C-alpha cells in the first residue's frame, strides 16, 4: 500500500495519482497542503523538508518531487515495457519528453497561465503577461503536435510516463476560459486521454477551491 500525501486539487499530485492508477497500484491518499494544511508540521517536514506535496511512503522509502516519484513507481512496479522501458535507450527517449513536460510545458502553463487566470483576481491580473504566456505555451503545443504526428501518444502507439507528465496539464488548459488556437492533433490527443479511466478519476478534478475571488 502506497501512501500519498497531497490534496487532490494539486496538479503535481494529480500526475502522481494518474501514474498510480495506470500502474494499478493500491494506495491511500491523504489530504495535505494549502487549505488542508498539515504540510508545515514537524512530522510532515521530517518526511519532506520543503513542506510541499506530493510526498509518498512506500514501505520504508519516502520520496518527494512528482517526477522522481513517477520514475520510481514505474521502475519498481512497471513491466519494463513501453510505459517506462527497461531498455536504457528507449527509456531515455521517454524520459527526455517527460523532462520537457516538467521543466517547460507544465511550468510555463501552471503559474503564468493557470494561476494568472484562475488564482488571480481580474483586477490584479497582468493581461499583457498572460498574452505573452499563452503565445509561448502555444509554441510548446506546436512542438507536442509535431511529436505526436499520427500517433495516439507522445512516444507512439503506447502510453508512457511522458504522457503522464505532459498530458495532465491539458485538462486545465482546455477547461479554463482562455483563447486557444485550433490544434486538432492536440484536441484529439486530449480526447484520447479523457478516454482513460485513471485520467478521468485523478486529473479531471475540480479546481474551484483554488479560484480567487473576482477571478471570473
C-alpha positions as a printed NumPy array, in Angstrom:
array([[  0.   ,   0.   ,   0.   ],
       [  1.486,   3.314,  -1.107],
       [  0.634,   6.352,   0.999],
       [  0.351,   9.614,  -0.926],
       [  0.369,  12.91 ,   0.953],
       [ -1.257,  15.663,  -1.068],
       [ -4.567,  17.287,  -1.919],
       [ -6.462,  16.093,  -4.994],
       [ -6.525,  19.613,  -6.474],
       [ -2.718,  19.786,  -6.76 ],
       [ -1.6  ,  19.258, -10.349],
       [  1.599,  17.562,  -9.178],
       [ -0.412,  15.192,  -7.001],
       [ -2.702,  14.543,  -9.961],
       [  0.246,  13.444, -12.114],
       [  1.409,  11.003,  -9.44 ],
       [ -2.098,   9.665,  -8.865],
       [ -2.675,   9.181, -12.593],
       [  0.561,   7.191, -12.775],
       [ -0.52 ,   5.092,  -9.798],
       [ -3.866,   4.497, -11.489],
       [ -2.288,   3.402, -14.759],
       [  0.035,   1.036, -12.902],
       [ -2.916,  -0.401, -10.962],
       [ -1.305,   0.125,  -7.555],
       [ -3.042,   0.076,  -4.177],
       [ -2.812,   3.418,  -2.427],
       [ -4.106,   5.645,   0.321],
       [ -4.154,   9.372,  -0.441],
       [ -4.219,  11.813,   2.472],
       [ -5.274,  15.45 ,   2.062],
       [ -2.292,  17.653,   2.843],
       [ -1.364,  21.133,   1.699],
       [ -2.973,  24.526,   1.058],
       [ -6.435,  24.715,   2.676],
       [ -5.955,  21.299,   4.352],
       [ -2.678,  22.297,   5.969],
       [ -0.575,  19.681,   7.712],
       [  2.447,  20.196,   5.472],
       [  4.12 ,  22.592,   7.895],
       [  4.063,  20.238,  10.88 ],
       [  7.24 ,  18.665,  12.316],
       [  6.028,  15.193,  11.326],
       [  5.472,  16.17 ,   7.707],
       [  8.675,  18.199,   7.452],
       [ 10.532,  15.126,   8.668],
       [  9.248,  13.417,   5.519],
       [  9.651,  16.367,   3.17 ],
       [ 11.8  ,  19.264,   4.43 ],
       [ 10.387,  21.54 ,   1.717],
       [  6.837,  21.23 ,   3.033],
       [  5.366,  20.685,  -0.434],
       [  3.152,  17.998,  -1.95 ],
       [  3.202,  15.283,  -3.084],
       [  5.211,  13.034,  -0.813],
       [  4.849,   9.27 ,  -0.865],
       [  5.744,   6.479,   1.518],
       [  6.251,   3.01 ,   0.089],
       [  7.324,   0.813,   2.959],
       [ 10.356,   2.498,   4.499],
       [ 11.01 ,   4.607,   1.41 ],
       [  9.999,   8.273,   1.466],
       [ 10.036,  10.241,  -1.787],
       [  9.069,  13.746,  -2.837],
       [  9.114,  15.536,  -6.229],
       [  6.422,  14.265,  -8.56 ],
       [  8.653,  13.124, -11.426],
       [ 11.065,  11.338,  -9.108],
       [  8.064,   9.558,  -7.618],
       [  6.73 ,   8.607, -11.037],
       [ 10.079,   7.267, -12.206],
       [ 10.45 ,   5.187,  -9.075],
       [  6.948,   3.732,  -9.276],
       [  7.324,   2.945, -12.975],
       [ 10.713,   1.297, -12.422],
       [  9.612,  -0.758,  -9.425],
       [  6.083,  -1.713, -10.43 ],
       [  6.069,  -1.415, -14.219],
       [  6.768,  -4.343, -16.51 ],
       [  9.734,  -2.789, -18.299],
       [  7.642,  -2.245, -21.405],
       [  6.599,   0.919, -23.191],
       [  5.422,   2.863, -20.12 ],
       [  8.956,   3.008, -18.648],
       [ 11.212,   0.815, -20.754],
       [ 13.861,  -1.476, -19.302],
       [ 15.987,  -0.725, -22.354],
       [ 18.074,   2.341, -21.433],
       [ 17.935,   3.904, -24.897],
       [ 14.145,   3.626, -25.146],
       [ 13.79 ,   4.798, -21.535],
       [ 15.988,   7.833, -22.179],
       [ 13.732,   8.915, -25.036],
       [ 10.661,   8.669, -22.807],
       [ 12.495,  10.496, -20.03 ],
       [ 13.583,  13.272, -22.397],
       [  9.98 ,  14.146, -23.21 ],
       [  8.896,  13.688, -19.598],
       [ 11.619,  16.128, -18.509],
       [ 10.482,  18.647, -21.103],
       [  6.948,  18.169, -19.85 ],
       [  8.009,  19.063, -16.322],
       [ 10.528,  21.867, -16.781],
       [  8.916,  23.618, -19.759],
       [  5.386,  22.516, -20.619],
       [  3.943,  22.229, -17.108],
       [  5.962,  25.056, -15.581],
       [  5.03 ,  27.571, -18.27 ],
       [  1.355,  26.731, -18.008],
       [  0.777,  26.438, -14.29 ],
       [  1.96 ,  29.784, -12.947],
       [  1.855,  32.227, -15.877],
       [ -1.454,  30.921, -17.291],
       [ -3.452,  28.881, -14.774],
       [ -2.519,  30.939, -11.74 ],
       [ -2.951,  34.176, -13.671],
       [ -6.375,  33.205, -14.972],
       [ -7.809,  31.264, -12.017],
       [ -5.857,  32.132,  -8.893],
       [ -5.62 ,  35.874,  -9.504],
       [ -8.478,  38.374,  -9.318],
       [ -9.236,  40.014, -12.651],
       [ -8.381,  43.463, -11.306],
       [ -4.921,  42.228, -10.302],
       [ -4.216,  40.289, -13.485],
       [ -1.459,  41.348, -15.868],
       [ -3.227,  40.876, -19.192],
       [ -0.145,  41.591, -21.278],
       [  1.909,  38.995, -19.407],
       [ -0.887,  36.465, -19.811],
       [ -0.955,  37.069, -23.572],
       [  2.787,  36.523, -23.791],
       [  2.472,  33.322, -21.744],
       [ -0.312,  31.998, -23.958],
       [  1.742,  32.644, -27.089],
       [  4.743,  30.882, -25.582],
       [  2.639,  27.916, -24.498],
       [  1.083,  27.615, -27.935],
       [  4.618,  27.248, -29.266],
       [  5.048,  24.29 , -26.917],
       [  1.806,  22.842, -28.227],
       [  3.281,  23.11 , -31.714],
       [  6.282,  21.042, -30.61 ],
       [  3.978,  18.491, -28.993],
       [  1.794,  18.35 , -32.1  ],
       [  4.853,  17.657, -34.268],
       [  5.98 ,  14.885, -31.907],
       [  2.539,  13.283, -31.85 ],
       [  2.079,  13.31 , -35.603],
       [ -0.328,  10.49 , -36.43 ],
       [  0.477,   8.582, -33.243],
       [ -2.002,   8.209, -30.393],
       [  0.556,   9.021, -27.679],
       [  3.721,  11.074, -27.268],
       [  6.13 ,   8.209, -27.916],
       [  3.999,   6.29 , -30.382],
       [  1.375,   3.596, -30.014],
       [  1.511,   3.19 , -26.232],
       [  1.011,   5.406, -23.188],
       [  4.284,   6.236, -21.437],
       [  5.426,   8.207, -18.438],
       [  5.935,  11.151, -20.812],
       [  2.178,  11.252, -21.418],
       [  1.557,  11.457, -17.664],
       [  3.874,  14.42 , -17.168],
       [  2.701,  16.261, -20.287],
       [ -0.91 ,  15.164, -20.566],
       [ -2.117,  16.042, -17.069],
       [ -1.71 ,  19.727, -17.955],
       [ -4.244,  19.531, -20.766],
       [ -7.362,  19.171, -18.599],
       [ -6.908,  22.633, -17.152],
       [ -5.681,  24.056, -20.452],
       [ -8.889,  23.053, -22.206],
       [-11.151,  23.772, -19.229],
       [-10.22 ,  27.329, -18.246],
       [-11.507,  30.406, -20.056],
       [ -8.613,  31.401, -22.317],
       [ -8.197,  31.925, -26.055],
       [ -6.856,  28.829, -27.784],
       [ -5.671,  28.331, -31.343],
       [ -7.171,  25.453, -33.292],
       [ -4.853,  22.48 , -32.93 ],
       [ -6.776,  19.358, -33.975],
       [ -3.915,  16.959, -33.188],
       [ -3.735,  18.252, -29.603],
       [ -7.52 ,  18.165, -29.281],
       [ -7.586,  14.556, -30.475],
       [ -4.779,  13.645, -28.073],
       [ -6.666,  15.23 , -25.164],
       [ -9.843,  13.365, -26.151],
       [ -7.824,  10.141, -26.144],
       [ -6.555,  10.864, -22.625],
       [-10.114,  11.558, -21.475],
       [-10.958,   8.027, -22.562],
       [ -8.636,   6.616, -19.897],
       [-10.352,   5.871, -16.583],
       [ -7.353,   6.845, -14.435],
       [ -7.112,  10.224, -16.189],
       [-10.773,  10.943, -15.563],
       [-10.548,   9.915, -11.914],
       [ -7.337,  11.626, -10.897],
       [ -6.777,  14.515, -13.322],
       [-10.232,  15.785, -14.251],
       [-10.698,  17.155, -10.744],
       [-12.497,  20.406,  -9.928],
       [-10.176,  23.316,  -9.183],
       [-12.913,  25.676,  -7.982],
       [-11.44 ,  25.614,  -4.469],
       [ -8.385,  27.317,  -5.982],
       [-10.283,  30.113,  -7.728],
       [ -9.567,  33.546,  -6.346],
       [-12.428,  35.881,  -5.52 ],
       [-13.023,  38.042,  -8.564],
       [-11.084,  35.759, -10.908],
       [-14.077,  35.161, -13.222]])
